[in-house]
Amino acid sequence: MQQTKLKNKQGIQSSFAYTLLRNDLLPELLGKEEETILYWAGKHLARKHPLSSTEEICDFFQKAAWGSLSVIQEKTNKRVFELIPTLPTPTHYKLEAGFLAEQYETMTDCVTETLEQVKRKRVLFTVESNAKETAQ
């Protein structure tokens, strides 16, 4: 089994633990509600770690070892991001999508939703804010 190595403040770590939790344990524990719960969990993480710019969000993804996040399209109420994951690809990225949705909902004060599209070795996130509906 090939293991990707990550380097962070604590030193070099194996991706085995992350992969074990993300791909084996969480689906078993959360069952059919896994994607919904992880989207909510991402929103919760964003509330605990509020950021104020796209650059800070991209830095957070790198520090969290979620991967390299970059903006590929930006309009008034819509942003498209590309994520090159650091670790082996899970089947979905709802945690990251929820995180993005909540960060932009907080920054724009508009209801925001993020959709994901998993490609081969990258993920596209479309973040859309509804300017007609303010966040509560």
PDB file of C-alpha atoms in Angstrom:
ATOM      1  CA  MET A   1       0.000   0.000   0.000  1.00  0.00           C
ATOM      2  CA  GLN A   2       1.454   3.321  -1.086  1.00  0.00           C
ATOM      3  CA  GLN A   3       1.308   6.031   1.572  1.00  0.00           C
ATOM      4  CA  THR A   4       1.496   9.712   0.806  1.00  0.00           C
ATOM      5  CA  LYS A   5       3.545  11.651   3.326  1.00  0.00           C
ATOM      6  CA  LEU A   6       2.491  15.084   4.528  1.00  0.00           C
ATOM      7  CA  LYS A   7       4.630  17.652   6.269  1.00  0.00           C
ATOM      8  CA  ASN A   8       3.013  19.968   8.784  1.00  0.00           C
ATOM      9  CA  LYS A   9       3.879  21.742  12.038  1.00  0.00           C
ATOM     10  CA  GLN A  10       4.081  18.422  13.878  1.00  0.00           C
ATOM     11  CA  GLY A  11       6.457  16.917  11.301  1.00  0.00           C
ATOM     12  CA  ILE A  12       5.972  14.251   8.676  1.00  0.00           C
ATOM     13  CA  GLN A  13       2.813  12.175   8.951  1.00  0.00           C
ATOM     14  CA  SER A  14       1.328   9.352   6.952  1.00  0.00           C
ATOM     15  CA  SER A  15      -1.956   9.798   5.128  1.00  0.00           C
ATOM     16  CA  PHE A  16      -3.017   6.340   6.299  1.00  0.00           C
ATOM     17  CA  ALA A  17      -4.852   7.647   9.393  1.00  0.00           C
ATOM     18  CA  TYR A  18      -6.721  10.289   7.398  1.00  0.00           C
ATOM     19  CA  THR A  19      -7.669   7.800   4.687  1.00  0.00           C
ATOM     20  CA  LEU A  20      -8.750   5.271   7.290  1.00  0.00           C
ATOM     21  CA  LEU A  21     -11.073   7.780   8.969  1.00  0.00           C
ATOM     22  CA  ARG A  22     -12.389   9.450   5.821  1.00  0.00           C
ATOM     23  CA  ASN A  23     -12.917   6.423   3.604  1.00  0.00           C
ATOM     24  CA  ASP A  24     -13.556   3.584   6.048  1.00  0.00           C
ATOM     25  CA  LEU A  25     -14.820   4.798   9.414  1.00  0.00           C
ATOM     26  CA  LEU A  26     -16.975   7.850   8.603  1.00  0.00           C
ATOM     27  CA  PRO A  27     -19.084   6.121   5.931  1.00  0.00           C
ATOM     28  CA  GLU A  28     -19.727   3.263   8.371  1.00  0.00           C
ATOM     29  CA  LEU A  29     -20.673   5.569  11.252  1.00  0.00           C
ATOM     30  CA  LEU A  30     -22.727   8.075   9.279  1.00  0.00           C
ATOM     31  CA  GLY A  31     -24.412   5.670   6.871  1.00  0.00           C
ATOM     32  CA  LYS A  32     -26.727   7.090   4.241  1.00  0.00           C
ATOM     33  CA  GLU A  33     -26.595  10.531   5.883  1.00  0.00           C
ATOM     34  CA  GLU A  34     -22.807  10.808   5.463  1.00  0.00           C
ATOM     35  CA  GLU A  35     -22.808  13.453   2.727  1.00  0.00           C
ATOM     36  CA  THR A  36     -25.395  15.654   4.456  1.00  0.00           C
ATOM     37  CA  ILE A  37     -23.615  15.427   7.811  1.00  0.00           C
ATOM     38  CA  LEU A  38     -20.202  16.167   6.322  1.00  0.00           C
ATOM     39  CA  TYR A  39     -21.570  19.215   4.448  1.00  0.00           C
ATOM     40  CA  TRP A  40     -22.981  20.493   7.766  1.00  0.00           C
ATOM     41  CA  ALA A  41     -19.679  19.665   9.500  1.00  0.00           C
ATOM     42  CA  GLY A  42     -17.815  21.741   6.906  1.00  0.00           C
ATOM     43  CA  LYS A  43     -20.125  24.673   7.612  1.00  0.00           C
ATOM     44  CA  HIS A  44     -19.519  24.198  11.333  1.00  0.00           C
ATOM     45  CA  LEU A  45     -15.737  24.236  10.802  1.00  0.00           C
ATOM     46  CA  ALA A  46     -16.043  27.459   8.805  1.00  0.00           C
ATOM     47  CA  ARG A  47     -17.932  29.117  11.666  1.00  0.00           C
ATOM     48  CA  LYS A  48     -15.172  28.050  14.073  1.00  0.00           C
ATOM     49  CA  HIS A  49     -12.460  29.298  11.689  1.00  0.00           C
ATOM     50  CA  PRO A  50     -13.879  32.434  10.020  1.00  0.00           C
ATOM     51  CA  LEU A  51     -11.808  33.795   7.152  1.00  0.00           C
ATOM     52  CA  SER A  52     -12.137  37.093   5.337  1.00  0.00           C
ATOM     53  CA  SER A  53     -10.725  36.522   1.850  1.00  0.00           C
ATOM     54  CA  THR A  54     -10.333  34.003  -0.925  1.00  0.00           C
ATOM     55  CA  GLU A  55      -6.588  33.958  -0.291  1.00  0.00           C
ATOM     56  CA  GLU A  56      -7.133  33.001   3.360  1.00  0.00           C
ATOM     57  CA  ILE A  57      -9.498  30.215   2.289  1.00  0.00           C
ATOM     58  CA  CYS A  58      -6.920  28.828  -0.157  1.00  0.00           C
ATOM     59  CA  ASP A  59      -4.265  28.974   2.591  1.00  0.00           C
ATOM     60  CA  PHE A  60      -6.610  27.168   5.010  1.00  0.00           C
ATOM     61  CA  PHE A  61      -7.105  24.310   2.514  1.00  0.00           C
ATOM     62  CA  GLN A  62      -3.338  23.929   2.256  1.00  0.00           C
ATOM     63  CA  LYS A  63      -2.826  24.003   6.038  1.00  0.00           C
ATOM     64  CA  ALA A  64      -5.662  21.506   6.585  1.00  0.00           C
ATOM     65  CA  ALA A  65      -3.960  19.173   4.065  1.00  0.00           C
ATOM     66  CA  TRP A  66      -7.108  19.215   1.940  1.00  0.00           C
ATOM     67  CA  GLY A  67      -5.071  20.195  -1.102  1.00  0.00           C
ATOM     68  CA  SER A  68      -4.231  23.102  -3.336  1.00  0.00           C
ATOM     69  CA  LEU A  69      -7.281  25.322  -3.919  1.00  0.00           C
ATOM     70  CA  SER A  70      -7.373  27.994  -6.607  1.00  0.00           C
ATOM     71  CA  VAL A  71     -10.009  30.222  -8.180  1.00  0.00           C
ATOM     72  CA  ILE A  72     -10.615  29.496 -11.866  1.00  0.00           C
ATOM     73  CA  GLN A  73     -13.657  31.746 -12.367  1.00  0.00           C
ATOM     74  CA  GLU A  74     -15.053  34.628 -10.336  1.00  0.00           C
ATOM     75  CA  LYS A  75     -18.221  36.620 -10.916  1.00  0.00           C
ATOM     76  CA  THR A  76     -20.371  38.726  -8.607  1.00  0.00           C
ATOM     77  CA  ASN A  77     -22.406  35.900  -7.061  1.00  0.00           C
ATOM     78  CA  LYS A  78     -20.539  32.862  -8.375  1.00  0.00           C
ATOM     79  CA  ARG A  79     -17.048  31.460  -7.931  1.00  0.00           C
ATOM     80  CA  VAL A  80     -15.555  28.290  -9.346  1.00  0.00           C
ATOM     81  CA  PHE A  81     -12.612  26.710  -7.537  1.00  0.00           C
ATOM     82  CA  GLU A  82     -10.317  23.887  -8.501  1.00  0.00           C
ATOM     83  CA  LEU A  83      -8.930  21.629  -5.792  1.00  0.00           C
ATOM     84  CA  ILE A  84      -5.952  19.388  -6.377  1.00  0.00           C
ATOM     85  CA  PRO A  85      -6.274  17.054  -3.364  1.00  0.00           C
ATOM     86  CA  THR A  86      -3.214  16.324  -1.245  1.00  0.00           C
ATOM     87  CA  LEU A  87      -4.395  12.832  -0.356  1.00  0.00           C
ATOM     88  CA  PRO A  88      -5.979   9.945  -2.228  1.00  0.00           C
ATOM     89  CA  THR A  89      -9.360  10.932  -3.588  1.00  0.00           C
ATOM     90  CA  PRO A  90     -12.409  10.219  -1.428  1.00  0.00           C
ATOM     91  CA  THR A  91     -15.687   9.608  -3.255  1.00  0.00           C
ATOM     92  CA  HIS A  92     -17.007  13.071  -2.358  1.00  0.00           C
ATOM     93  CA  TYR A  93     -15.876  16.396  -0.958  1.00  0.00           C
ATOM     94  CA  LYS A  94     -18.944  17.478   1.013  1.00  0.00           C
ATOM     95  CA  LEU A  95     -16.885  18.590   4.029  1.00  0.00           C
ATOM     96  CA  GLU A  96     -14.871  20.973   1.860  1.00  0.00           C
ATOM     97  CA  ALA A  97     -17.994  22.110  -0.024  1.00  0.00           C
ATOM     98  CA  GLY A  98     -19.786  22.974   3.219  1.00  0.00           C
ATOM     99  CA  PHE A  99     -16.706  24.856   4.412  1.00  0.00           C
ATOM    100  CA  LEU A 100     -16.646  26.975   1.252  1.00  0.00           C
ATOM    101  CA  ALA A 101     -20.396  27.622   1.382  1.00  0.00           C
ATOM    102  CA  GLU A 102     -20.285  28.909   4.945  1.00  0.00           C
ATOM    103  CA  GLN A 103     -17.177  31.054   4.413  1.00  0.00           C
ATOM    104  CA  TYR A 104     -18.817  32.856   1.479  1.00  0.00           C
ATOM    105  CA  GLU A 105     -22.191  33.043   3.214  1.00  0.00           C
ATOM    106  CA  THR A 106     -20.474  34.854   6.074  1.00  0.00           C
ATOM    107  CA  MET A 107     -18.458  37.127   3.774  1.00  0.00           C
ATOM    108  CA  THR A 108     -21.378  38.075   1.507  1.00  0.00           C
ATOM    109  CA  ASP A 109     -24.224  37.900   4.057  1.00  0.00           C
ATOM    110  CA  CYS A 110     -26.211  36.017   1.399  1.00  0.00           C
ATOM    111  CA  VAL A 111     -27.447  32.432   1.404  1.00  0.00           C
ATOM    112  CA  THR A 112     -24.724  30.435  -0.335  1.00  0.00           C
ATOM    113  CA  GLU A 113     -24.481  26.882  -1.609  1.00  0.00           C
ATOM    114  CA  THR A 114     -21.541  24.923  -2.985  1.00  0.00           C
ATOM    115  CA  LEU A 115     -21.783  22.130  -5.516  1.00  0.00           C
ATOM    116  CA  GLU A 116     -18.889  19.808  -6.223  1.00  0.00           C
ATOM    117  CA  GLN A 117     -17.837  17.934  -9.310  1.00  0.00           C
ATOM    118  CA  VAL A 118     -15.182  15.258  -8.847  1.00  0.00           C
ATOM    119  CA  LYS A 119     -12.932  14.854 -11.867  1.00  0.00           C
ATOM    120  CA  ARG A 120      -9.989  12.463 -12.228  1.00  0.00           C
ATOM    121  CA  LYS A 121      -7.392  14.096  -9.996  1.00  0.00           C
ATOM    122  CA  ARG A 122      -9.177  17.333  -9.194  1.00  0.00           C
ATOM    123  CA  VAL A 123     -12.419  18.649  -7.807  1.00  0.00           C
ATOM    124  CA  LEU A 124     -14.397  21.627  -9.063  1.00  0.00           C
ATOM    125  CA  PHE A 125     -16.452  23.582  -6.535  1.00  0.00           C
ATOM    126  CA  THR A 126     -19.122  26.012  -7.725  1.00  0.00           C
ATOM    127  CA  VAL A 127     -19.977  28.472  -4.970  1.00  0.00           C
ATOM    128  CA  GLU A 128     -23.154  30.463  -5.619  1.00  0.00           C
ATOM    129  CA  SER A 129     -24.581  33.197  -3.418  1.00  0.00           C
ATOM    130  CA  ASN A 130     -28.190  34.320  -3.697  1.00  0.00           C
ATOM    131  CA  ALA A 131     -28.090  38.124  -3.401  1.00  0.00           C
ATOM    132  CA  LYS A 132     -31.877  38.186  -2.984  1.00  0.00           C
ATOM    133  CA  GLU A 133     -31.786  36.034   0.139  1.00  0.00           C
ATOM    134  CA  THR A 134     -29.798  37.280   3.125  1.00  0.00           C
ATOM    135  CA  ALA A 135     -28.168  34.856   5.520  1.00  0.00           C
ATOM    136  CA  GLN A 136     -29.492  34.642   9.062  1.00  0.00           C
TER     137      GLN A 136
END
